[in-house]
Short mmCIF file of C-alpha atoms and ligand atoms in Angstrom, two decimals:
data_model
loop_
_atom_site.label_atom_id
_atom_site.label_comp_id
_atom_site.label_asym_id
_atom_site.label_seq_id
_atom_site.Cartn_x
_atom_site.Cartn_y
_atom_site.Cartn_z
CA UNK Y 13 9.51 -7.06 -23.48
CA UNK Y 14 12.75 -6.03 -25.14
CA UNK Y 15 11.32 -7.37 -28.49
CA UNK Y 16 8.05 -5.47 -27.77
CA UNK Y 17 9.56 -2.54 -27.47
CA UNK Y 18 12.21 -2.57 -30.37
CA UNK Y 19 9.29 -3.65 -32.79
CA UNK Y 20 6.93 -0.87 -31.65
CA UNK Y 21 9.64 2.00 -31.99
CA UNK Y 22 10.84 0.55 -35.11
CA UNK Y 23 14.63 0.34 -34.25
CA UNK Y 24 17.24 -2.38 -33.54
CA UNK Y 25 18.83 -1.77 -30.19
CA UNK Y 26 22.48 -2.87 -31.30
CA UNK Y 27 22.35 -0.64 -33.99
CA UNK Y 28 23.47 2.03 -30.87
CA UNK Y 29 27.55 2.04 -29.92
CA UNK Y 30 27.05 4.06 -26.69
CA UNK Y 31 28.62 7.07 -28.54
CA UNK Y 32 26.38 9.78 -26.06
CA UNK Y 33 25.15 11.90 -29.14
CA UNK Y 34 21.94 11.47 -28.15
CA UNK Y 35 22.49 12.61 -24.54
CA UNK Y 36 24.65 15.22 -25.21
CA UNK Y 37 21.81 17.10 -27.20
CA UNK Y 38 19.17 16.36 -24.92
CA UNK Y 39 17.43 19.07 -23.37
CA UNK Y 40 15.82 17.54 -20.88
CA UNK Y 41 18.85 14.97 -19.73
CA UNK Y 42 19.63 17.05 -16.77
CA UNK Y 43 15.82 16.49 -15.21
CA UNK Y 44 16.22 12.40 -16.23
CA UNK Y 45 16.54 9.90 -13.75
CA UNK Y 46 18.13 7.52 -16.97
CA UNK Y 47 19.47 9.23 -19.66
CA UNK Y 48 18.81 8.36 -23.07
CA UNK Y 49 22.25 6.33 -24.00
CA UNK Y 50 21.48 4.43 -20.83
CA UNK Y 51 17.83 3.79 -21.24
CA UNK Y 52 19.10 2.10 -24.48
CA UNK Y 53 22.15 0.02 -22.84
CA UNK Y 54 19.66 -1.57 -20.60
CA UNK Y 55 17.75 -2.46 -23.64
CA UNK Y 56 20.62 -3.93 -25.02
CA UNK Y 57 21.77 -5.84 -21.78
CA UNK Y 58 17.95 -7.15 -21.62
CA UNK Y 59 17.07 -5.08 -18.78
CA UNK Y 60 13.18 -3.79 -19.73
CA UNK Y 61 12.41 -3.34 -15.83
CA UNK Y 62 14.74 -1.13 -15.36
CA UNK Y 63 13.43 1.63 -18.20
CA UNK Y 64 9.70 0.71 -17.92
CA UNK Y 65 10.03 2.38 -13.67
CA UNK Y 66 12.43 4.96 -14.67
CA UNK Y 67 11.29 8.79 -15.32
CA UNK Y 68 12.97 9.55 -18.40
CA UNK Y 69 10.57 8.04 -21.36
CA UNK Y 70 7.72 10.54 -18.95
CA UNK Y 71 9.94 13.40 -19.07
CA UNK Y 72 10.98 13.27 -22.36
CA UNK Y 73 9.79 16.00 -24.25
CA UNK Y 74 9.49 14.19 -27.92
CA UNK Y 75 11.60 16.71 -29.67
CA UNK Y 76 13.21 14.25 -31.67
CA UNK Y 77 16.82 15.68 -31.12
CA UNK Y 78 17.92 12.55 -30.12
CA UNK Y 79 16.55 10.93 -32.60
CA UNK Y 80 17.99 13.37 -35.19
CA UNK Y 81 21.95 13.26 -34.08
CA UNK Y 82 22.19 9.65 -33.88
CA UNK Y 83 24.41 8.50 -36.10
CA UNK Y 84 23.62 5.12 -36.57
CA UNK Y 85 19.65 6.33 -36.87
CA UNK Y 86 18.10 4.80 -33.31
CA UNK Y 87 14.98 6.89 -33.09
CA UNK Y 88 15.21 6.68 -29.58
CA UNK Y 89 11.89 9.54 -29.37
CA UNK Y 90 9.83 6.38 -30.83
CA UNK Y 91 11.79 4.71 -27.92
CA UNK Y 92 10.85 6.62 -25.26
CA UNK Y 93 7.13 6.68 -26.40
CA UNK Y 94 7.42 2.69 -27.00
CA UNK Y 95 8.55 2.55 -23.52
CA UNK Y 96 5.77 4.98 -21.86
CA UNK Y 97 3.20 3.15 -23.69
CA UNK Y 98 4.49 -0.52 -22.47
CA UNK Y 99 4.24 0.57 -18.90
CA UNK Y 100 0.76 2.10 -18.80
CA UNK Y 101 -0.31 -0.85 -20.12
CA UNK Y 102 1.56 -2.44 -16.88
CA UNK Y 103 -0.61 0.13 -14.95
CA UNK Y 104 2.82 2.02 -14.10
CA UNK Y 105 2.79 5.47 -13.87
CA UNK Y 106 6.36 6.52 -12.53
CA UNK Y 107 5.57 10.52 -13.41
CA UNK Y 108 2.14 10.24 -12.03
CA UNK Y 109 1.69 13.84 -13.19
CA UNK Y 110 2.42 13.19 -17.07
CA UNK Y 111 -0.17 10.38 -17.36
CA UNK Y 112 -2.77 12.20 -15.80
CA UNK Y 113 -1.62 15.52 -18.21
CA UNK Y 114 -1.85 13.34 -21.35
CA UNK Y 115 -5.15 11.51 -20.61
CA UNK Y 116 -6.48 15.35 -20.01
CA UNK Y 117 -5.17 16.36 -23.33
CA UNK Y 118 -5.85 13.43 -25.42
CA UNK Y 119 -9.50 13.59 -23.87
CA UNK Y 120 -10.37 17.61 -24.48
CA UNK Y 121 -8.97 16.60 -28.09
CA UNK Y 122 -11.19 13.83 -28.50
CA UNK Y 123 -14.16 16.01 -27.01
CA UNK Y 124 -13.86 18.76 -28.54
CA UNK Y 125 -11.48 18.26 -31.83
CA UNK Y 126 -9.20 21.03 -30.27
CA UNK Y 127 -7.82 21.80 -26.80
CA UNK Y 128 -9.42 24.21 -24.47
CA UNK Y 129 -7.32 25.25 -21.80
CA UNK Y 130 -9.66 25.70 -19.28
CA UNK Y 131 -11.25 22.63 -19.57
CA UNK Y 132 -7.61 20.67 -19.55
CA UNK Y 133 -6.66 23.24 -16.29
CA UNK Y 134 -9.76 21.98 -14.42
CA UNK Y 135 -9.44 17.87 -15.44
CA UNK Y 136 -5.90 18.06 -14.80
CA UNK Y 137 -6.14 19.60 -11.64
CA UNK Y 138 -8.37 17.62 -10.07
CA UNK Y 139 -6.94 14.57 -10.95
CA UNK Y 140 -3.53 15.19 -10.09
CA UNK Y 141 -4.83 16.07 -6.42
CA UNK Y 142 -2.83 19.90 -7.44
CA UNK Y 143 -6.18 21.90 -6.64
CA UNK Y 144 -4.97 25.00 -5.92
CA UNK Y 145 -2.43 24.93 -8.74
CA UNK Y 146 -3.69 27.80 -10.97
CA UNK Y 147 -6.03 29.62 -8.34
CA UNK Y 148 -3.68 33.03 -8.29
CA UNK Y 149 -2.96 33.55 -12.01
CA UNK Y 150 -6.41 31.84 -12.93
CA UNK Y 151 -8.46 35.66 -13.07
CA UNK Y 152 -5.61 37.30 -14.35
CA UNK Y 153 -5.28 35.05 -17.80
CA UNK Y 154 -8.90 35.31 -17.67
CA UNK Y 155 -8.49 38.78 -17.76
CA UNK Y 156 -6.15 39.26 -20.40
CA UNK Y 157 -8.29 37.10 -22.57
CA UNK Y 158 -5.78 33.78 -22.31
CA UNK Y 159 -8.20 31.39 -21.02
CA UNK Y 160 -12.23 31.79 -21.35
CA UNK Y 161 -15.07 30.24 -20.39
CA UNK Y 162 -16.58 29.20 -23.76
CA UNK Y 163 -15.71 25.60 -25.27
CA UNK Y 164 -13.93 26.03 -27.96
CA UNK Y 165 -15.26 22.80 -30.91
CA UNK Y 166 -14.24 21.83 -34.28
CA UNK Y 167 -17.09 21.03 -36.72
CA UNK Y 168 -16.53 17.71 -37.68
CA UNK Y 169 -15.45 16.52 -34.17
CA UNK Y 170 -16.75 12.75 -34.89
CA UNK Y 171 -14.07 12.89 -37.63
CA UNK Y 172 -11.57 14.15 -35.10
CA UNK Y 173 -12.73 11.59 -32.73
CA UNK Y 174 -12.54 8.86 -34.74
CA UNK Y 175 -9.20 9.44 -35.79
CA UNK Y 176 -7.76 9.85 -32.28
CA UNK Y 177 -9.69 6.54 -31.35
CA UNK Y 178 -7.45 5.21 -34.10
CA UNK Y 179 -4.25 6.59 -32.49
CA UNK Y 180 -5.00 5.31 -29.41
CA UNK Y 181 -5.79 1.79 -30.65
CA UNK Y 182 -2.31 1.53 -32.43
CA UNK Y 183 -1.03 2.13 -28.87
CA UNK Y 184 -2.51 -0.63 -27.49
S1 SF4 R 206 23.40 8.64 -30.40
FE1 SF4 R 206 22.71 6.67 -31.18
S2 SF4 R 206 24.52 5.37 -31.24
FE2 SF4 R 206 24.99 7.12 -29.91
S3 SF4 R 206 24.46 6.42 -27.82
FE3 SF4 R 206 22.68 7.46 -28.63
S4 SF4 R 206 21.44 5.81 -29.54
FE4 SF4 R 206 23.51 5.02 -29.28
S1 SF4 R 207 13.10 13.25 -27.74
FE1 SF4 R 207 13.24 13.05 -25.49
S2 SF4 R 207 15.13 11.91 -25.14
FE2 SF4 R 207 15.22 12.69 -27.23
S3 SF4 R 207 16.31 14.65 -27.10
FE3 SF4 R 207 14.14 15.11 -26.96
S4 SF4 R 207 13.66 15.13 -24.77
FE4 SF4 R 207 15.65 14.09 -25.02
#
């Protein structure tokens, strides 16, 4: 699974010296169950069970900062995504939330060809079990014109469609 990983993201896992760049300029380290230096040391010790239940590659935010200050050029981003990709294919979902955010997102897009927020509010919602979530500041967005009623579609949406279907298949 180590392999698996490594040759999705692209990187070589002994590239990394455990210098911390990566986790020093992480925003979202201090929410992370792993953080990213470690989530590559058990990579490197052989350890794939250990990153595939953690949080981290669900609440990392793909900003790429990591990916940018490492010196020896681990794009641990590709990483984390590598990772969260491996273990929904393992039917894990350790940030239950996240998974059912991204299948809401990744679905509106492939609807619609653009993301209605509405739409995503209501799938999400429901699926996540949070019904209630948005019910107080729901009428006042609506109010001030943030969310609407009307679905929102691209033109071409098979074109859209087609090339998420694409995206999704070089997941797999
Ligand atoms: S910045 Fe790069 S070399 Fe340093 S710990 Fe992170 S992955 Fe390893
Ligand atoms: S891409 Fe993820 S792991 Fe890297 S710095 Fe951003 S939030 Fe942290």
């Amino acid at each position: 699974m180590v392999d698996r990983i490594a040759k999705d993201a692209g990187v070589d896992f002994d590239d990394c010296y455990q210098c911390g760049k990566c986790t020093a300029g992480c925003p979202m380290a201090h929410a992370m169950d792993l953080v990213p230096r470690q989530v590559i040391r058990y990579l490197q010790l052989g350890l794939p069970d250990k990153v595939l239940a953690a949080k981290t590659p669900w609440i990392c935010a793909n900003c790429m900062t990591c990916s940018a200050r490492c010196p020896q050029g681990v794009d641990i981003d590709k990483v984390m995504l590598a990772i969260r990709h491996l273990a929904k294919k393992k039917g894990m979902q350790p940030v239950r939330e996240a998974d059912v955010f991204d299948d809401a997102f990744v679905g509106n897009i492939r609807n619609y060809g653009k993301s209605n927020e509405a739409v995503l509010a209501v799938k999400y919602n429901l699926k996540s079990g949070h019904l209630m979530q948005d019910a107080l500041n729901a009428p006042k967005m609506a109010a001030r014109g943030m969310i609407g009623l009307k679905i929102h579609k691209v033109n071409d949406r098979d074109a859209v469609r087609k090339l998420v279907d694409r995206c999704l298949k070089g997941n797999g």
